[in-house]
Amino acid sequence: MKEQNCVKMEFPSRSVNEGYARAAVAAFASQLDMTLTELGDVKTAVSEAVTNAIVHAYPEGLGTVSLRVRILEGDVLEVQVKDKGRGIEDVEKAREPLFTTGGEDRSGMGFTIMESFMDSLRVKSKPGSGTSVTMRKKVARRTAGR
Amino acid sequence: MKLSTSEKAGKLTIAIGGELDHHGAREAARRIEETIEASVPRDCVIDLRELRFMDSSGIAIILRVYKRLNAIGGRLTVENVPEQPMRVLDASGIDRMIDINAMQTEKPV
């Protein structure tokens, strides 16, 4: 799919940046004619992906989280969240609802929410070298002939 | 994340406002648990009227409150849930265990 616009950012894995990341994606995504519900879904999915990187990728300290947002031909929004952290041993297991290594603080619903709020979710991970999560959502056209 | 609590006739109300994500969740959980330990309520209401955003961190908090109340024989309801948090709660399926009620009239944005 042809790229029409793109923005990239990097930030340290501090939890205070979770709010920034979803607000930044929402601001960029507003170029597409999204409903408030669609925008809420995108913000939620971004929050889950960025929180995963912050909580799980760098347990020993701070690392870098990279975020790339693209608008693709056909009103498709793509969000990619990448880290160079410890990676996920078993991606299939991690994607199961309620599975978490985060204890009582985490619900284990992050991937389930990303899956149900976006149209597609791809998770690539290599233990010791990092994880990338790529999500896409097609935005329904509300006005004809633009 | 903004948190306030009030108590009246054995009923504890916990109002959570602003944005509830992982960043504010630990502090919220700690303060809520302290309040429940101190008041040992029969009924507890989590009021989300002023909540502008919530992710799965909110699910974990509501489940924690539910478990604490179960342990002391109390009852939990979640009230005035705006649209975005409601979609997150719906996706989690916890409405099968906990009484969750959507906000009646959406505020104009």
Short mmCIF file of C-alpha atoms in Angstrom, two decimals:
data_model
loop_
_atom_site.label_atom_id
_atom_site.label_comp_id
_atom_site.label_asym_id
_atom_site.label_seq_id
_atom_site.Cartn_x
_atom_site.Cartn_y
_atom_site.Cartn_z
CA MET A 1 0.00 0.00 0.00
CA LYS A 2 1.35 3.38 -1.01
CA GLU A 3 2.34 5.76 1.77
CA GLN A 4 0.73 9.19 1.70
CA ASN A 5 2.12 10.70 4.88
CA CYS A 6 4.35 9.62 7.73
CA VAL A 7 5.60 10.79 11.10
CA LYS A 8 8.27 9.22 13.32
CA MET A 9 9.19 9.85 16.91
CA GLU A 10 11.35 8.39 19.64
CA PHE A 11 11.13 8.75 23.38
CA PRO A 12 12.60 7.14 26.50
CA SER A 13 10.49 4.39 28.09
CA ARG A 14 9.10 6.61 30.85
CA SER A 15 5.45 5.98 31.68
CA VAL A 16 4.68 9.70 31.52
CA ASN A 17 5.16 9.43 27.73
CA GLU A 18 2.16 7.09 27.32
CA GLY A 19 -0.21 10.04 27.29
CA TYR A 20 2.01 11.97 24.89
CA ALA A 21 2.20 9.03 22.45
CA ARG A 22 -1.56 8.56 22.13
CA ALA A 23 -2.17 12.32 21.87
CA ALA A 24 0.49 12.63 19.14
CA VAL A 25 -0.98 9.75 17.14
CA ALA A 26 -4.48 11.20 17.51
CA ALA A 27 -3.28 14.61 16.28
CA PHE A 28 -1.65 13.07 13.19
CA ALA A 29 -4.62 10.75 12.54
CA SER A 30 -6.99 13.71 12.50
CA GLN A 31 -5.93 14.20 8.85
CA LEU A 32 -8.23 11.28 8.18
CA ASP A 33 -11.93 11.89 8.62
CA MET A 34 -12.33 9.80 11.76
CA THR A 35 -15.28 9.61 14.10
CA LEU A 36 -14.66 10.20 17.82
CA THR A 37 -15.25 6.48 18.38
CA GLU A 38 -12.61 5.51 15.79
CA LEU A 39 -10.16 8.03 17.26
CA GLY A 40 -10.84 6.66 20.76
CA ASP A 41 -10.13 3.13 19.51
CA VAL A 42 -6.82 4.21 17.94
CA LYS A 43 -5.75 6.04 21.12
CA THR A 44 -6.58 3.00 23.22
CA ALA A 45 -4.62 0.62 20.95
CA VAL A 46 -1.60 2.99 20.94
CA SER A 47 -1.75 3.26 24.72
CA GLU A 48 -1.67 -0.54 25.02
CA ALA A 49 1.24 -1.00 22.60
CA VAL A 50 3.35 1.79 24.13
CA THR A 51 2.60 0.60 27.68
CA ASN A 52 3.73 -2.93 26.74
CA ALA A 53 7.06 -1.53 25.52
CA ILE A 54 7.47 0.60 28.65
CA VAL A 55 6.50 -2.17 31.10
CA HIS A 56 8.09 -5.21 29.48
CA ALA A 57 10.89 -4.25 27.07
CA TYR A 58 13.37 -2.66 29.46
CA PRO A 59 12.92 -4.12 32.97
CA GLU A 60 16.43 -3.02 34.00
CA GLY A 61 16.03 0.67 33.19
CA LEU A 62 15.24 3.08 30.42
CA GLY A 63 15.39 2.33 26.72
CA THR A 64 14.10 3.87 23.53
CA VAL A 65 10.57 3.41 22.21
CA SER A 66 10.07 4.27 18.52
CA LEU A 67 6.72 5.19 17.09
CA ARG A 68 5.93 5.48 13.39
CA VAL A 69 2.52 6.52 12.11
CA ARG A 70 1.63 6.33 8.44
CA ILE A 71 -1.36 7.17 6.35
CA LEU A 72 -1.60 4.68 3.51
CA GLU A 73 -3.57 4.80 0.29
CA GLY A 74 -7.25 4.05 0.82
CA ASP A 75 -7.63 5.86 4.17
CA VAL A 76 -5.65 3.34 6.17
CA LEU A 77 -3.89 4.41 9.35
CA GLU A 78 -0.87 2.35 10.36
CA VAL A 79 0.83 2.60 13.75
CA GLN A 80 4.09 0.86 14.53
CA VAL A 81 5.57 0.70 18.03
CA LYS A 82 9.10 -0.66 18.24
CA ASP A 83 11.60 -1.28 21.00
CA LYS A 84 15.08 -2.78 21.26
CA GLY A 85 14.34 -4.49 24.55
CA ARG A 86 14.37 -8.05 25.81
CA GLY A 87 11.75 -9.35 23.38
CA ILE A 88 8.92 -11.85 23.86
CA GLU A 89 9.76 -15.56 24.17
CA ASP A 90 6.35 -16.81 23.04
CA VAL A 91 4.32 -14.29 21.04
CA GLU A 92 1.32 -16.62 20.66
CA LYS A 93 1.12 -17.01 24.44
CA ALA A 94 1.55 -13.27 25.03
CA ARG A 95 -1.40 -12.56 22.73
CA GLU A 96 -3.77 -14.80 24.67
CA PRO A 97 -6.43 -12.90 26.66
CA LEU A 98 -5.61 -12.53 30.38
CA PHE A 99 -2.01 -13.71 29.93
CA THR A 100 0.37 -11.35 31.70
CA THR A 101 3.76 -11.39 33.36
CA GLY A 102 2.95 -8.04 34.94
CA GLY A 103 1.18 -9.22 38.11
CA GLU A 104 -1.88 -7.64 39.67
CA ASP A 105 -1.14 -4.23 38.11
CA ARG A 106 -1.79 -5.51 34.59
CA SER A 107 -4.97 -7.09 33.20
CA GLY A 108 -3.44 -9.15 30.39
CA MET A 109 -5.93 -7.59 27.98
CA GLY A 110 -3.55 -5.33 26.01
CA PHE A 111 -3.19 -7.43 22.85
CA THR A 112 -6.87 -8.40 22.96
CA ILE A 113 -7.81 -4.71 22.93
CA MET A 114 -5.36 -3.90 20.12
CA GLU A 115 -6.84 -6.77 18.09
CA SER A 116 -10.45 -5.80 18.64
CA PHE A 117 -9.97 -2.02 18.17
CA MET A 118 -7.79 -2.19 15.05
CA ASP A 119 -8.32 -4.15 11.80
CA SER A 120 -5.00 -5.95 11.90
CA LEU A 121 -2.19 -6.57 14.36
CA ARG A 122 1.24 -7.97 13.59
CA VAL A 123 3.72 -8.73 16.35
CA LYS A 124 7.34 -9.52 15.58
CA SER A 125 9.76 -10.27 18.37
CA LYS A 126 13.19 -11.72 18.90
CA PRO A 127 14.32 -12.50 22.44
CA GLY A 128 17.22 -10.23 23.33
CA SER A 129 16.81 -7.83 20.44
CA GLY A 130 13.34 -6.30 20.58
CA THR A 131 9.72 -6.25 19.55
CA SER A 132 7.69 -4.47 16.91
CA VAL A 133 3.93 -4.16 16.92
CA THR A 134 2.24 -2.97 13.72
CA MET A 135 -1.46 -2.16 13.65
CA ARG A 136 -3.69 -0.95 10.84
CA LYS A 137 -7.14 0.52 10.75
CA LYS A 138 -9.15 1.48 7.70
CA VAL A 139 -11.17 4.60 8.22
CA ALA A 140 -14.66 4.51 6.79
CA ARG A 141 -15.43 7.37 4.42
CA ARG A 142 -18.35 9.38 5.66
CA THR A 143 -18.68 11.83 2.80
CA ALA A 144 -18.78 10.78 -0.83
CA GLY A 145 -16.89 12.37 -3.71
CA ARG A 146 -13.94 13.92 -1.89
CA MET B 1 -5.71 11.04 36.70
CA LYS B 2 -7.87 12.57 39.40
CA LEU B 3 -9.23 10.59 42.30
CA SER B 4 -11.68 11.54 45.02
CA THR B 5 -13.57 9.46 47.53
CA SER B 6 -16.63 10.06 49.68
CA GLU B 7 -18.58 7.93 52.10
CA LYS B 8 -22.19 8.03 53.15
CA ALA B 9 -24.18 5.47 55.16
CA GLY B 10 -21.85 2.52 54.46
CA LYS B 11 -21.56 3.37 50.77
CA LEU B 12 -18.13 4.34 49.46
CA THR B 13 -17.96 6.33 46.22
CA ILE B 14 -14.68 6.47 44.34
CA ALA B 15 -14.67 9.03 41.51
CA ILE B 16 -11.93 8.64 38.91
CA GLY B 17 -11.46 11.45 36.37
CA GLY B 18 -8.99 12.57 33.70
CA GLU B 19 -6.94 9.90 31.93
CA LEU B 20 -6.40 6.52 33.56
CA ASP B 21 -3.44 4.66 32.07
CA HIS B 22 -0.46 2.67 33.35
CA HIS B 23 1.32 5.90 34.35
CA GLY B 24 -1.30 6.82 36.97
CA ALA B 25 -2.57 3.33 37.76
CA ARG B 26 -0.22 2.31 40.56
CA GLU B 27 -0.91 5.49 42.54
CA ALA B 28 -4.66 5.10 41.94
CA ALA B 29 -4.62 1.46 43.07
CA ARG B 30 -2.70 2.31 46.23
CA ARG B 31 -5.01 5.15 47.23
CA ILE B 32 -8.16 3.15 46.47
CA GLU B 33 -6.94 0.18 48.51
CA GLU B 34 -6.07 2.40 51.47
CA THR B 35 -9.57 3.89 51.36
CA ILE B 36 -11.23 0.46 51.23
CA GLU B 37 -9.08 -0.85 54.12
CA ALA B 38 -10.02 2.20 56.19
CA SER B 39 -13.75 2.25 55.52
CA VAL B 40 -14.60 -1.47 54.90
CA PRO B 41 -17.70 -0.51 52.87
CA ARG B 42 -20.77 -2.68 52.32
CA ASP B 43 -21.39 -0.99 48.96
CA CYS B 44 -18.83 0.63 46.73
CA VAL B 45 -19.45 2.70 43.61
CA ILE B 46 -16.72 3.57 41.11
CA ASP B 47 -17.99 6.71 39.36
CA LEU B 48 -16.36 7.33 35.97
CA ARG B 49 -18.40 10.38 34.95
CA GLU B 50 -15.29 12.58 34.61
CA LEU B 51 -13.06 9.95 33.00
CA ARG B 52 -11.82 11.14 29.59
CA PHE B 53 -9.67 8.12 28.72
CA MET B 54 -9.00 4.64 30.06
CA ASP B 55 -6.95 1.69 28.76
CA SER B 56 -6.56 -1.84 30.11
CA SER B 57 -4.84 -0.45 33.22
CA GLY B 58 -8.34 0.56 34.32
CA ILE B 59 -9.58 -3.01 33.92
CA ALA B 60 -6.85 -4.19 36.30
CA ILE B 61 -7.85 -1.55 38.87
CA ILE B 62 -11.57 -2.40 38.72
CA LEU B 63 -10.77 -6.11 39.07
CA ARG B 64 -8.59 -5.39 42.11
CA VAL B 65 -11.36 -3.40 43.77
CA TYR B 66 -13.84 -6.17 42.95
CA LYS B 67 -11.60 -8.81 44.56
CA ARG B 68 -10.99 -6.73 47.71
CA LEU B 69 -14.71 -6.12 48.13
CA ASN B 70 -15.50 -9.79 47.60
CA ALA B 71 -13.01 -10.64 50.35
CA ILE B 72 -14.80 -8.36 52.83
CA GLY B 73 -18.33 -9.20 51.66
CA GLY B 74 -18.94 -5.87 49.92
CA ARG B 75 -20.59 -5.13 46.58
CA LEU B 76 -19.19 -3.14 43.65
CA THR B 77 -20.95 -1.22 40.90
CA VAL B 78 -19.33 0.92 38.20
CA GLU B 79 -21.47 3.92 37.25
CA ASN B 80 -21.65 6.69 34.63
CA VAL B 81 -19.17 5.11 32.23
CA PRO B 82 -18.49 7.34 29.17
CA GLU B 83 -18.24 5.82 25.67
CA GLN B 84 -14.48 5.24 25.32
CA PRO B 85 -14.01 3.53 28.73
CA MET B 86 -17.18 1.53 28.04
CA ARG B 87 -15.70 0.10 24.84
CA VAL B 88 -12.61 -0.99 26.80
CA LEU B 89 -14.73 -2.61 29.52
CA ASP B 90 -16.91 -4.31 26.89
CA ALA B 91 -13.84 -5.77 25.16
CA SER B 92 -12.60 -7.16 28.49
CA GLY B 93 -15.81 -9.04 29.30
CA ILE B 94 -15.70 -8.08 33.00
CA ASP B 95 -19.31 -6.91 32.76
CA ARG B 96 -20.18 -10.60 33.19
CA MET B 97 -18.91 -10.37 36.78
CA ILE B 98 -19.38 -6.73 37.69
CA ASP B 99 -22.43 -4.49 37.45
CA ILE B 100 -21.39 -1.78 34.93
CA ASN B 101 -23.66 1.05 33.83
CA ALA B 102 -23.04 3.44 30.95
CA MET B 103 -23.42 7.19 31.32
CA GLN B 104 -26.99 8.13 30.44
CA THR B 105 -26.51 11.40 28.60
CA GLU B 106 -23.31 12.00 26.68
CA LYS B 107 -21.86 15.42 27.27
CA PRO B 108 -21.44 17.44 24.06
CA VAL B 109 -17.80 17.53 22.99
#
